[in-house]
XYZ file of C-alpha atoms in Angstrom:
370
model
C -113.433 39.472 22.241
C -115.703 36.445 22.159
C -114.472 33.008 21.144
C -115.375 31.776 17.675
C -118.394 29.487 18.083
C -118.490 25.862 16.949
C -120.420 25.078 13.754
C -124.162 25.402 14.378
C -123.710 26.604 17.977
C -126.288 29.201 19.075
C -125.773 31.789 21.829
C -128.999 33.311 23.151
C -127.709 34.798 26.400
C -125.006 37.424 26.041
C -121.914 37.123 28.249
C -122.181 39.194 31.426
C -120.112 42.337 30.986
C -119.843 45.730 32.656
C -122.656 48.011 31.516
C -122.241 51.449 29.952
C -123.106 54.487 32.039
C -126.778 55.470 32.112
C -127.754 57.920 29.371
C -130.957 59.905 28.901
C -131.641 57.897 25.716
C -131.991 54.808 27.934
C -134.885 56.489 29.738
C -138.470 57.500 29.032
C -139.281 61.177 29.544
C -140.804 60.396 32.953
C -137.654 58.498 33.934
C -135.452 61.391 32.759
C -137.390 63.827 34.942
C -137.032 61.484 37.910
C -133.290 61.144 37.252
C -132.862 64.929 37.173
C -134.889 65.251 40.389
C -132.588 62.657 42.015
C -129.714 65.011 41.236
C -131.546 67.750 43.154
C -132.625 69.727 40.087
C -136.014 70.797 38.747
C -137.593 68.106 36.507
C -138.033 70.567 33.606
C -134.256 70.387 33.128
C -134.844 66.911 31.675
C -137.018 68.488 28.961
C -134.225 70.960 28.169
C -131.638 68.176 27.953
C -133.952 66.125 25.730
C -134.423 69.051 23.348
C -130.667 69.465 23.082
C -130.059 65.779 22.397
C -132.997 64.755 20.222
C -134.045 68.034 18.538
C -130.960 70.249 18.324
C -128.605 67.264 18.208
C -126.306 69.045 20.636
C -123.481 66.996 22.077
C -121.363 69.434 24.042
C -122.310 71.387 27.202
C -120.900 74.647 25.746
C -123.808 74.768 23.294
C -126.466 74.410 26.010
C -126.670 78.102 26.788
C -130.160 77.877 28.311
C -128.656 75.931 31.234
C -126.506 77.519 33.972
C -122.802 76.765 33.380
C -122.066 74.585 36.416
C -125.338 72.700 36.033
C -124.630 72.057 32.361
C -121.434 70.148 33.076
C -123.056 68.141 35.856
C -126.151 67.109 33.901
C -124.167 66.215 30.795
C -121.711 64.179 32.858
C -124.543 62.295 34.585
C -127.074 61.918 31.768
C -125.250 62.412 28.457
C -121.969 60.503 28.850
C -120.006 59.675 25.682
C -120.982 56.181 24.503
C -119.365 55.739 21.082
C -115.896 56.694 19.878
C -115.277 56.721 16.136
C -112.336 54.449 15.316
C -112.528 54.528 11.558
C -114.810 55.989 8.914
C -114.836 55.137 5.248
C -117.022 56.479 2.461
C -118.018 55.595 -1.077
C -120.700 56.627 -3.606
C -119.256 60.145 -3.619
C -119.581 60.384 0.158
C -123.262 59.391 0.146
C -122.494 56.093 1.895
C -120.572 56.364 5.160
C -119.581 53.397 7.276
C -118.342 54.010 10.805
C -116.547 51.611 13.121
C -117.328 52.551 16.724
C -115.543 51.582 19.919
C -117.791 51.176 22.961
C -116.690 52.020 26.521
C -115.329 48.495 27.100
C -113.440 48.267 23.810
C -116.140 46.310 21.952
C -116.432 47.217 18.259
C -119.669 47.799 16.346
C -120.587 49.321 12.996
C -123.211 51.600 11.512
C -123.786 52.707 7.925
C -125.433 55.898 6.662
C -126.834 55.716 3.126
C -128.163 58.867 1.484
C -130.495 58.515 -1.498
C -132.359 61.173 -3.483
C -135.554 60.683 -1.462
C -134.422 59.325 1.922
C -131.562 58.741 4.340
C -131.264 55.267 5.823
C -129.173 54.342 8.856
C -128.233 50.691 9.327
C -127.463 50.116 13.010
C -126.000 47.389 15.201
C -127.842 45.986 18.228
C -125.151 43.662 19.607
C -121.362 43.571 19.591
C -120.947 40.402 17.581
C -123.794 37.909 17.124
C -124.746 34.579 18.617
C -126.710 33.203 15.658
C -123.633 31.754 13.916
C -124.746 31.945 10.269
C -121.718 30.583 8.345
C -121.768 33.147 5.506
C -121.884 36.184 7.854
C -118.721 37.861 9.177
C -120.456 38.926 12.392
C -121.929 35.481 12.994
C -118.504 33.901 12.700
C -117.069 36.295 15.275
C -119.403 35.122 18.045
C -121.298 37.265 20.571
C -119.367 39.725 22.742
C -122.278 41.495 24.443
C -125.647 43.158 24.081
C -125.716 46.883 23.382
C -127.711 49.250 25.581
C -130.704 51.191 24.284
C -128.681 54.416 24.307
C -125.721 52.843 22.475
C -128.125 51.827 19.704
C -129.818 55.243 19.580
C -126.485 57.079 19.601
C -125.575 55.534 16.231
C -128.634 57.232 14.696
C -128.020 60.512 16.527
C -124.417 60.535 15.245
C -125.729 60.122 11.699
C -128.332 62.843 12.278
C -125.601 65.216 13.495
C -123.463 64.529 10.414
C -126.438 65.276 8.156
C -127.505 68.395 10.036
C -123.929 69.671 9.981
C -123.654 69.327 6.210
C -120.950 66.631 6.479
C -122.761 64.416 3.958
C -122.963 65.652 0.331
C -126.393 66.966 -0.646
C -126.774 69.679 1.986
C -128.327 69.455 5.453
C -130.753 66.576 5.875
C -132.317 64.212 8.385
C -132.494 60.476 8.992
C -135.792 59.134 7.629
C -135.269 55.362 7.884
C -133.537 53.078 10.374
C -132.885 49.400 9.742
C -131.739 47.023 12.477
C -129.575 45.050 10.070
C -126.095 45.805 11.373
C -124.223 43.582 13.796
C -126.262 41.305 16.046
C -129.659 39.606 16.202
C -132.062 42.357 17.346
C -134.618 39.936 18.796
C -131.932 38.404 21.046
C -131.483 41.840 22.664
C -135.218 42.459 22.741
C -135.654 44.898 25.644
C -132.890 47.275 24.552
C -133.992 47.167 20.911
C -137.625 47.967 21.747
C -136.412 50.821 23.953
C -134.344 52.121 21.050
C -137.263 51.846 18.617
C -139.412 53.867 21.023
C -136.718 56.564 21.320
C -136.487 56.696 17.517
C -140.232 57.060 16.920
C -141.320 59.080 19.974
C -142.079 62.682 18.968
C -139.429 65.277 19.759
C -138.196 66.085 22.338
C -139.006 62.669 23.833
C -137.296 61.010 20.866
C -136.158 61.618 17.292
C -139.662 61.649 15.780
C -138.892 59.209 12.937
C -141.988 57.539 11.473
C -142.455 53.983 12.776
C -143.099 53.001 9.162
C -139.521 54.024 8.422
C -138.107 51.560 10.980
C -137.299 47.932 10.103
C -136.428 45.292 12.691
C -134.816 42.159 11.308
C -134.590 38.669 12.754
C -133.286 35.270 11.714
C -136.493 33.851 13.174
C -136.831 33.990 16.956
C -140.497 33.027 16.871
C -141.557 33.989 20.438
C -139.986 37.444 20.024
C -141.855 38.016 16.726
C -145.072 37.387 18.663
C -144.014 39.869 21.363
C -143.169 42.509 18.746
C -146.645 42.128 17.242
C -148.125 43.067 20.631
C -145.988 46.209 21.116
C -148.280 48.503 19.145
C -145.349 49.674 17.017
C -146.115 49.516 13.269
C -142.510 48.845 12.288
C -141.581 46.604 9.366
C -140.575 43.071 10.267
C -137.751 41.654 8.139
C -137.160 37.904 8.290
C -133.711 36.713 7.201
C -134.862 33.487 5.565
C -132.084 32.658 3.063
C -133.563 29.221 2.239
C -137.147 27.971 1.760
C -136.406 24.380 2.826
C -135.482 23.172 6.305
C -132.667 20.944 5.087
C -130.594 23.837 3.715
C -131.754 26.432 6.240
C -130.580 24.244 9.150
C -127.058 24.839 7.805
C -127.311 28.432 6.556
C -129.331 29.756 9.513
C -128.709 27.485 12.529
C -131.676 28.934 14.461
C -133.738 26.810 12.052
C -132.824 23.786 14.168
C -134.989 25.446 16.873
C -137.804 26.988 14.820
C -138.461 25.608 11.333
C -139.360 27.567 8.181
C -143.099 26.921 8.597
C -143.077 28.201 12.205
C -141.104 31.326 11.307
C -143.392 32.187 8.386
C -146.502 31.493 10.466
C -145.266 34.012 13.072
C -144.541 36.500 10.268
C -148.056 36.172 8.816
C -149.554 36.725 12.274
C -147.396 39.835 12.607
C -148.631 41.120 9.231
C -152.266 40.414 10.171
C -151.948 42.278 13.466
C -149.963 45.303 12.253
C -151.212 45.487 8.635
C -147.553 45.893 7.694
C -145.984 44.043 4.795
C -143.309 41.590 5.920
C -139.924 41.742 4.210
C -138.250 38.409 3.438
C -134.469 38.852 3.248
C -132.720 36.299 1.027
C -128.959 36.414 0.410
C -128.301 34.786 -2.953
C -125.297 32.456 -2.632
C -123.760 30.901 -5.739
C -124.769 27.260 -6.217
C -126.089 27.034 -2.648
C -129.582 28.584 -2.476
C -130.047 30.205 -5.899
C -131.557 27.298 -7.863
C -134.801 27.920 -9.753
C -136.543 25.082 -7.905
C -135.822 26.864 -4.629
C -137.260 30.069 -6.083
C -140.400 28.075 -6.993
C -140.610 26.617 -3.489
C -140.199 30.081 -1.961
C -142.826 31.480 -4.328
C -145.335 28.826 -3.265
C -144.700 29.564 0.428
C -145.209 33.314 -0.038
C -147.940 33.441 -2.682
C -150.929 35.566 -1.677
C -149.292 36.891 1.507
C -148.620 40.486 2.587
C -144.954 40.153 1.754
C -142.048 41.504 -0.239
C -138.814 39.642 -1.034
C -135.539 41.513 -0.771
C -132.875 39.553 -2.655
C -129.364 40.381 -1.499
C -126.343 39.648 -3.699
C -123.991 38.154 -1.098
C -121.158 40.448 -0.068
C -118.451 37.799 0.364
C -116.190 37.901 3.405
C -112.426 37.546 2.789
C -111.343 33.917 2.480
C -114.917 32.606 2.484
C -116.136 29.853 0.169
C -119.475 31.663 -0.055
C -119.884 34.139 -2.910
C -122.582 35.992 -4.853
C -124.755 34.252 -7.445
C -124.119 34.605 -11.151
C -126.133 37.490 -12.689
C -128.083 35.066 -14.909
C -129.037 32.921 -11.895
C -130.111 36.019 -9.997
C -132.334 37.085 -12.906
C -133.856 33.601 -13.184
C -134.589 33.570 -9.442
C -136.406 36.912 -9.753
C -138.453 35.662 -12.719
C -139.540 32.502 -10.867
C -140.686 34.484 -7.831
C -142.560 36.976 -9.993
C -144.311 34.107 -11.771
C -145.942 33.309 -8.405
C -147.124 36.912 -8.045
C -144.580 37.680 -5.319
C -143.183 41.230 -5.151
C -139.384 41.121 -5.316
C -136.482 43.546 -5.572
C -132.717 43.063 -5.652
C -131.021 45.122 -2.967
C -128.759 47.958 -4.019
C -125.205 46.730 -3.318
C -124.030 50.008 -1.839
C -120.953 49.837 0.303
C -119.444 46.718 -1.237
C -116.106 48.456 -1.750
C -116.019 49.576 1.890
C -116.575 46.149 3.437
C -120.277 46.939 3.461
C -121.462 43.619 4.874
C -121.955 43.925 8.625
C -119.018 42.692 10.625
C -116.418 43.052 7.863
C -114.979 46.334 9.076
C -114.843 45.195 12.710
C -113.090 41.994 11.632
C -110.444 43.865 9.630
C -107.060 44.615 11.243
C -107.138 48.044 12.920
């Protein structure tokens, strides 16, 4: 495990650790064909493997009956190694919300959450084991950064959810993942290459990937400005979510320590450039914390910063971590905050607090005693 960081300390470079075994989800289709050819097999076998993994959601060689028996075992061993082991799974909302604690090959722990609604299924995935951004109200941030996840480790969280849905394990009958949000453990933009690889695997049409609409994918960031600019140039119309949590630099320096590097104005400027380039509405994430950032004057300041922009505010009632001084705002303060934002013509919603009773905030399950 990583050491708990000092107050305000940022960790951009993940500790060097052993890497997980290569998996076909790490590779483009061309790279998969080359990898199969390296093993002395015909490149079309890569297409067959891809169909099993991304389309049929097959995990075991026994089900791959279109491949010769001996070859099956070899290809699966080399290109579909197990990446995640379920340590614990808890459900709520009548089984429609499922949170899974996964152990990676080196013992690192990460979490994913599947949330089924009447019109969609959203997977919230982790991109790092731990996080180096050190936000004081976040369980993951307080744990420090253990390591970056690989592209395939990120993708496998979604595939595991897709398998559970296809197998009828989630109430509501067979279904499919329609939305993926990079809002689990970690700062996605600090693991940029692997996250972009994962996004491409998610949105590439089957059998190259899972074929999820790019408009159903949200990548969040606390405000790594250069990476927001890079994402705008990727040609991927995903939603950008900025975890702002305060409209003024004085408070945000404390709540979101990255603000000591890139200030509110710089972060929002990068967000507006992203919106202009992609034509996608930016989501501003704002965790409402009692008596800290929920004053009406802060709502007014936020409203003035966002007025007239292609933006939507997602207010999040804070899911307090055990023993923390930080807690959710009073309902009347939450309502007043919403009213002030709306008075500036800013679209705002209060996030559904699903998963609160199952340690729904990212990092809480991994931090709990096993």
